[in-house]
mmCIF file with all atom_site columns, C-alpha atoms in Angstrom:
data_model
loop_
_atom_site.group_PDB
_atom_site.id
_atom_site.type_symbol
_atom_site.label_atom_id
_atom_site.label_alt_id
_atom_site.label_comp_id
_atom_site.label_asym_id
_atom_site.label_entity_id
_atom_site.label_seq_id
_atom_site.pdbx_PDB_ins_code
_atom_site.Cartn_x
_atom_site.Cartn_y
_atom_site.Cartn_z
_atom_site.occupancy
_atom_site.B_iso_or_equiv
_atom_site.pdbx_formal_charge
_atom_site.auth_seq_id
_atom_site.auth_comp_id
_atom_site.auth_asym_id
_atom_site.auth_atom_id
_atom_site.pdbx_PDB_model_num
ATOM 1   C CA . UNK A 1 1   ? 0.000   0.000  0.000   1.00 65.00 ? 57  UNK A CA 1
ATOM 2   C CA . UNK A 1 2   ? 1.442   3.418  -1.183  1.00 76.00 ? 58  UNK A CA 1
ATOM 3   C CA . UNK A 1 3   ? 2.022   6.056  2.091   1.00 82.00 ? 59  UNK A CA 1
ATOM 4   C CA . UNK A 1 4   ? -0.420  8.889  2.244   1.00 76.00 ? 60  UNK A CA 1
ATOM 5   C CA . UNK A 1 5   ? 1.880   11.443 1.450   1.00 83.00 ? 61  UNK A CA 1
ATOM 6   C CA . UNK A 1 6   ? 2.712   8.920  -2.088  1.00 87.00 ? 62  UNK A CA 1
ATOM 7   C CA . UNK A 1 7   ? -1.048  9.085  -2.822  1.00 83.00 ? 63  UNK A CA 1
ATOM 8   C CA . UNK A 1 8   ? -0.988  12.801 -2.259  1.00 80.00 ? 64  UNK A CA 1
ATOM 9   C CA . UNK A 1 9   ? 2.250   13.192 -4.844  1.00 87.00 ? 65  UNK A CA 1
ATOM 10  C CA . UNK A 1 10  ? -0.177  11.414 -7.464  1.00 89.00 ? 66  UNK A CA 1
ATOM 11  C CA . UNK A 1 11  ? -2.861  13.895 -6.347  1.00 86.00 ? 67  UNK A CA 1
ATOM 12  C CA . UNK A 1 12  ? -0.964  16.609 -6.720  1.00 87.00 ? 68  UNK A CA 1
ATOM 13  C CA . UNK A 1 13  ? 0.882   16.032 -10.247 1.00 90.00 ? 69  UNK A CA 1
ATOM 14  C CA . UNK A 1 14  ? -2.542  14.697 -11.803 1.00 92.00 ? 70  UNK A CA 1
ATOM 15  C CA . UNK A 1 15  ? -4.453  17.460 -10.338 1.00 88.00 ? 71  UNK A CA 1
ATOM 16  C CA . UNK A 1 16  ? -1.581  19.822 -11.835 1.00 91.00 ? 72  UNK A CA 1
ATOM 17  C CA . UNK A 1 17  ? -2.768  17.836 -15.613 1.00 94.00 ? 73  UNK A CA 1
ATOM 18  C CA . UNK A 1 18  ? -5.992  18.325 -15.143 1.00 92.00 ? 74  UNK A CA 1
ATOM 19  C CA . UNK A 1 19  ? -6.154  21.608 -14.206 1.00 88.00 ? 75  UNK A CA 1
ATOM 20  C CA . UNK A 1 20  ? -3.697  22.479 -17.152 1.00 92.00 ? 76  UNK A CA 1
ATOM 21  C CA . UNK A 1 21  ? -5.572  21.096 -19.878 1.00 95.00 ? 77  UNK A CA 1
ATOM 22  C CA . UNK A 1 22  ? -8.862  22.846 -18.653 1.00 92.00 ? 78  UNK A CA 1
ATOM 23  C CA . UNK A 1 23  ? -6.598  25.853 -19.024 1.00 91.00 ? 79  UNK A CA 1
ATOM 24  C CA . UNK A 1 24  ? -5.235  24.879 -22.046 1.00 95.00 ? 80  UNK A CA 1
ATOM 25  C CA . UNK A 1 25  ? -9.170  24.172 -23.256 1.00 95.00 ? 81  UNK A CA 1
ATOM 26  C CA . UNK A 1 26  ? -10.560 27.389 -22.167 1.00 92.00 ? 82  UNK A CA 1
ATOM 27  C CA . UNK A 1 27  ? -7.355  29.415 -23.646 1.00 93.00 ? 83  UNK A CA 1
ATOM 28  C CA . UNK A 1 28  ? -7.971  27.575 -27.302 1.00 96.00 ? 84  UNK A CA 1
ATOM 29  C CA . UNK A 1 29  ? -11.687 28.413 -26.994 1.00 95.00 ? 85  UNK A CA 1
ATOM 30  C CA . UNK A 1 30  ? -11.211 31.926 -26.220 1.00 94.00 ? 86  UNK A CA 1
ATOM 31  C CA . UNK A 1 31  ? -8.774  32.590 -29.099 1.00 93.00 ? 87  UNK A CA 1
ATOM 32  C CA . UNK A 1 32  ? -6.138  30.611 -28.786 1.00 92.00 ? 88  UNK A CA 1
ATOM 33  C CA . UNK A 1 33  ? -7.088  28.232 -31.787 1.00 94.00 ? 89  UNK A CA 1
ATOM 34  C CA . UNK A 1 34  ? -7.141  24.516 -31.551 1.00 96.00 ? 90  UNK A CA 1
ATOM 35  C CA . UNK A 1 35  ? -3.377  24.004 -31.210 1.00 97.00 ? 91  UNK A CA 1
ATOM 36  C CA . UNK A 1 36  ? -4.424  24.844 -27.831 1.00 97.00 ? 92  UNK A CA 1
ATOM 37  C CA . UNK A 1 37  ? -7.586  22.656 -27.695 1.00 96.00 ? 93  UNK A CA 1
ATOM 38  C CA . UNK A 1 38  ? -5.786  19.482 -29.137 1.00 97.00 ? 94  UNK A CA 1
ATOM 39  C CA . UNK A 1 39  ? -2.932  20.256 -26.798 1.00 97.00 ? 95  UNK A CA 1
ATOM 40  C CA . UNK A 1 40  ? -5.238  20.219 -23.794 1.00 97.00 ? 96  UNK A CA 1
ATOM 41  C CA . UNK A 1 41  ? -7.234  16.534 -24.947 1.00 96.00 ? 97  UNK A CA 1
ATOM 42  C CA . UNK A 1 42  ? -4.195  15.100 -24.672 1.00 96.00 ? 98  UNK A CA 1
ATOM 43  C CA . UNK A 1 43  ? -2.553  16.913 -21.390 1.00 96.00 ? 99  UNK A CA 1
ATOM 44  C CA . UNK A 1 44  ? -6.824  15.475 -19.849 1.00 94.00 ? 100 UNK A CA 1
ATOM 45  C CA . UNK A 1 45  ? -5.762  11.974 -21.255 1.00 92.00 ? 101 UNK A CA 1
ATOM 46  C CA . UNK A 1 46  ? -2.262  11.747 -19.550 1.00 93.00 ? 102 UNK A CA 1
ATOM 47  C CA . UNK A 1 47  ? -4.003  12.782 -16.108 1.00 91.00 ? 103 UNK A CA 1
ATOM 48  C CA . UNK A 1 48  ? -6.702  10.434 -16.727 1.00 89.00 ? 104 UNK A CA 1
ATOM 49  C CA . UNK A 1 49  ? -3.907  7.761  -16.499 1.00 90.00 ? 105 UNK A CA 1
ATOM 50  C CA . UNK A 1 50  ? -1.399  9.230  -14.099 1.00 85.00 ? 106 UNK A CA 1
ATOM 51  C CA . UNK A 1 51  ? -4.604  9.289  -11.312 1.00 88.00 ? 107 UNK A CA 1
ATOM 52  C CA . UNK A 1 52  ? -4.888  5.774  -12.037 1.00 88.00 ? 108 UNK A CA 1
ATOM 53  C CA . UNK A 1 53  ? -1.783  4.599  -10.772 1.00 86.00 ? 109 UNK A CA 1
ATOM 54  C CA . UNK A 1 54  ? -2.914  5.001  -7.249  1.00 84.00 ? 110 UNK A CA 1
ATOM 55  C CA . UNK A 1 55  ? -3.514  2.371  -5.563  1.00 85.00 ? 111 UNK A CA 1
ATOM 56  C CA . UNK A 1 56  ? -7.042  2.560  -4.561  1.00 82.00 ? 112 UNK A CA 1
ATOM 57  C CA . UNK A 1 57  ? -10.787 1.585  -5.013  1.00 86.00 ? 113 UNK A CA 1
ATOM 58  C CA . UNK A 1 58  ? -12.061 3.917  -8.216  1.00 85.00 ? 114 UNK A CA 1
ATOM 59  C CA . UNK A 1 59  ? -14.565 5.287  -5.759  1.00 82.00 ? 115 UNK A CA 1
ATOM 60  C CA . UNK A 1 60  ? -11.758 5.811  -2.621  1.00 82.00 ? 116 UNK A CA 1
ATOM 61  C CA . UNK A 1 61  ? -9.682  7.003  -5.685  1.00 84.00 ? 117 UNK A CA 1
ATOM 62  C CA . UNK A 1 62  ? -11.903 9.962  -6.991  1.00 84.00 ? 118 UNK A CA 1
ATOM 63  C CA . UNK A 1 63  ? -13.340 10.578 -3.727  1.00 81.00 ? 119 UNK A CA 1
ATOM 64  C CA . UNK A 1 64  ? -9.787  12.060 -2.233  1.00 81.00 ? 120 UNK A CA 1
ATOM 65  C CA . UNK A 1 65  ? -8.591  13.188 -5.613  1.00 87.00 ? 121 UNK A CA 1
ATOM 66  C CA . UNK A 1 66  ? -10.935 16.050 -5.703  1.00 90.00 ? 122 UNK A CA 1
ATOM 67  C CA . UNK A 1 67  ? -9.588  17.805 -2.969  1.00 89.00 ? 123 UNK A CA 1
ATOM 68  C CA . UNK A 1 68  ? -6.253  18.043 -4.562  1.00 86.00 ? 124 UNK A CA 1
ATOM 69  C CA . UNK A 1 69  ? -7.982  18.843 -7.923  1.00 89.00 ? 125 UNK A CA 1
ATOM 70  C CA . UNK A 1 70  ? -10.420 21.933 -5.749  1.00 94.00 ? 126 UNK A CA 1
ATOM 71  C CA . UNK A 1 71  ? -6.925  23.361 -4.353  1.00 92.00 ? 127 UNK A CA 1
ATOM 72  C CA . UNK A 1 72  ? -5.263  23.639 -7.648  1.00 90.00 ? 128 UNK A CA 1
ATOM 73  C CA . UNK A 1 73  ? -8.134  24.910 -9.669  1.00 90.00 ? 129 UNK A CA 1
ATOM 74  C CA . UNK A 1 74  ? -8.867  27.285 -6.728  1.00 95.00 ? 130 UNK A CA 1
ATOM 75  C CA . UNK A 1 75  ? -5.460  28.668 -7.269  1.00 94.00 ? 131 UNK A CA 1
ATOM 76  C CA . UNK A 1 76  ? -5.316  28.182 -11.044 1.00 90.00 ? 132 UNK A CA 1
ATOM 77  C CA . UNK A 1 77  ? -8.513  30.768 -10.959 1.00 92.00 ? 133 UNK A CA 1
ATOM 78  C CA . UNK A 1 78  ? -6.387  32.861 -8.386  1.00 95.00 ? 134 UNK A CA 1
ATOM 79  C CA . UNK A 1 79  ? -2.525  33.279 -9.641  1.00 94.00 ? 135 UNK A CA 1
ATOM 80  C CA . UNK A 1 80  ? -3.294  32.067 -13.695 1.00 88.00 ? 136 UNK A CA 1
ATOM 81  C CA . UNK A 1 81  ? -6.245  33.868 -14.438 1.00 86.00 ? 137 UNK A CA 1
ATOM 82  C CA . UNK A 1 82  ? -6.066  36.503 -12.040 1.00 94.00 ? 138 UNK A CA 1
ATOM 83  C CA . UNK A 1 83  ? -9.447  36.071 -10.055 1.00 94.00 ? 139 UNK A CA 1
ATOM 84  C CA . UNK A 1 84  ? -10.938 37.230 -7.212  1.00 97.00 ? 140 UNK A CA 1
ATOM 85  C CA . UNK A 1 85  ? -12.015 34.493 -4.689  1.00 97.00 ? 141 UNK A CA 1
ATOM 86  C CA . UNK A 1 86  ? -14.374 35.585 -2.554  1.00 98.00 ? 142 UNK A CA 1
ATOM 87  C CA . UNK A 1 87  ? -14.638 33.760 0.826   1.00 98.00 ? 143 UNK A CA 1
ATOM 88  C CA . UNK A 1 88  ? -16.890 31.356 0.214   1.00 98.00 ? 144 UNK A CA 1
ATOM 89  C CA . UNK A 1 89  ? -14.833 29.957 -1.913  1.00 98.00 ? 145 UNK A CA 1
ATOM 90  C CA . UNK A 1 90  ? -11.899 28.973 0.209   1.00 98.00 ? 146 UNK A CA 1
ATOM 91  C CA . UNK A 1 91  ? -14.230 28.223 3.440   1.00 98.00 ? 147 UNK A CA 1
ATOM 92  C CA . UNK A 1 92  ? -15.835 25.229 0.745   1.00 98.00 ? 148 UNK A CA 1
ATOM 93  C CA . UNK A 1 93  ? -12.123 24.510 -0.404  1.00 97.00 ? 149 UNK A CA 1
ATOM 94  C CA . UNK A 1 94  ? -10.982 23.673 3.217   1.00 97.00 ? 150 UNK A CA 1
ATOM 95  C CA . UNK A 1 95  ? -14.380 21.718 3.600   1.00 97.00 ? 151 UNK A CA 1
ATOM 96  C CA . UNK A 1 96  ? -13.259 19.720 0.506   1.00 96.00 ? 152 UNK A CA 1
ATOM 97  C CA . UNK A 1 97  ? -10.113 19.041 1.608   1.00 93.00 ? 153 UNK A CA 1
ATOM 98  C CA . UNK A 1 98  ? -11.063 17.825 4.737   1.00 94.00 ? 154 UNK A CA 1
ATOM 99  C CA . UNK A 1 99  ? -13.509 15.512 2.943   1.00 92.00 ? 155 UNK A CA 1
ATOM 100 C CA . UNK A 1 100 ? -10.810 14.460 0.735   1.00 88.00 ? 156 UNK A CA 1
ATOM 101 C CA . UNK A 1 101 ? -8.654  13.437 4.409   1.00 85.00 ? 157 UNK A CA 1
ATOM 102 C CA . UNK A 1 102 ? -11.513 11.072 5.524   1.00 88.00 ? 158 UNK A CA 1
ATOM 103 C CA . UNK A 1 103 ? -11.821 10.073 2.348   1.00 85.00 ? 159 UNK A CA 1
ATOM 104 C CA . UNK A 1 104 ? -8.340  8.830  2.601   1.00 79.00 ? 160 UNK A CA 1
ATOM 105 C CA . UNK A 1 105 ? -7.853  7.946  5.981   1.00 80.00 ? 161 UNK A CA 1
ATOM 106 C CA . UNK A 1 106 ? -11.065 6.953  6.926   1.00 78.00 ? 162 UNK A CA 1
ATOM 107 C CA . UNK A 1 107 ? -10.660 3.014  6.671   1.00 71.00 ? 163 UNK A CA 1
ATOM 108 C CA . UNK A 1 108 ? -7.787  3.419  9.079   1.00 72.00 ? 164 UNK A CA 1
ATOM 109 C CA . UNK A 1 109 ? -10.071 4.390  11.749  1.00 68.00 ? 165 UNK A CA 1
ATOM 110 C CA . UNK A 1 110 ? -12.612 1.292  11.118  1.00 65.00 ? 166 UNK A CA 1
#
């Protein structure tokens, strides 16, 4: 069984793909061209198989992948496209992320 902070690694780097290619999707669509579109398919693809080489149940899997995928998109929105976050926002990231931790940990504690 991979450590938690393994699992998290994976998290991390495929939450890093994902979040790229949507950024990569939205730039082609909003005049980048489709250089930009094909280039983000494939950068989706390679994160659909890097999150897949954690070692977990698919539903275990997804379930604590989303908080590393909320954080980055969060601050994808934040630093990359310059938003303003209001609040809200981060008080539902840090619920996320907690959901993603007993996601994670939660058969430890059976």
């Amino acid at each position: 069984m991979a450590t938690p902070l393994t699992l998290w690694a994976i998290f991390f780097a495929a939450a890093v793909l994902e979040v790229g290619g949507d950024a990569l999707i939205r730039h082609g669509r909003h005049g980048g061209g489709w250089f930009f579109l094909f280039a983000g398919f494939l950068v989706l693809g390679s994160y659909g198989l890097f999150v897949n080489r954690a070692p977990l149940d698919f539903s275990r899997l997804l379930g604590a992948y989303v908080a590393a995928f909320a954080v980055l998109g969060v601050l994808a929105g934040r630093f990359v496209f310059q938003e303003k976050i209001p609040t809200s926002t981060w008080l539902g990231l840090a619920l996320i992320v907690v959901g993603g931790l007993v996601i994670q940990l939660g058969p430890r504690f059976r």
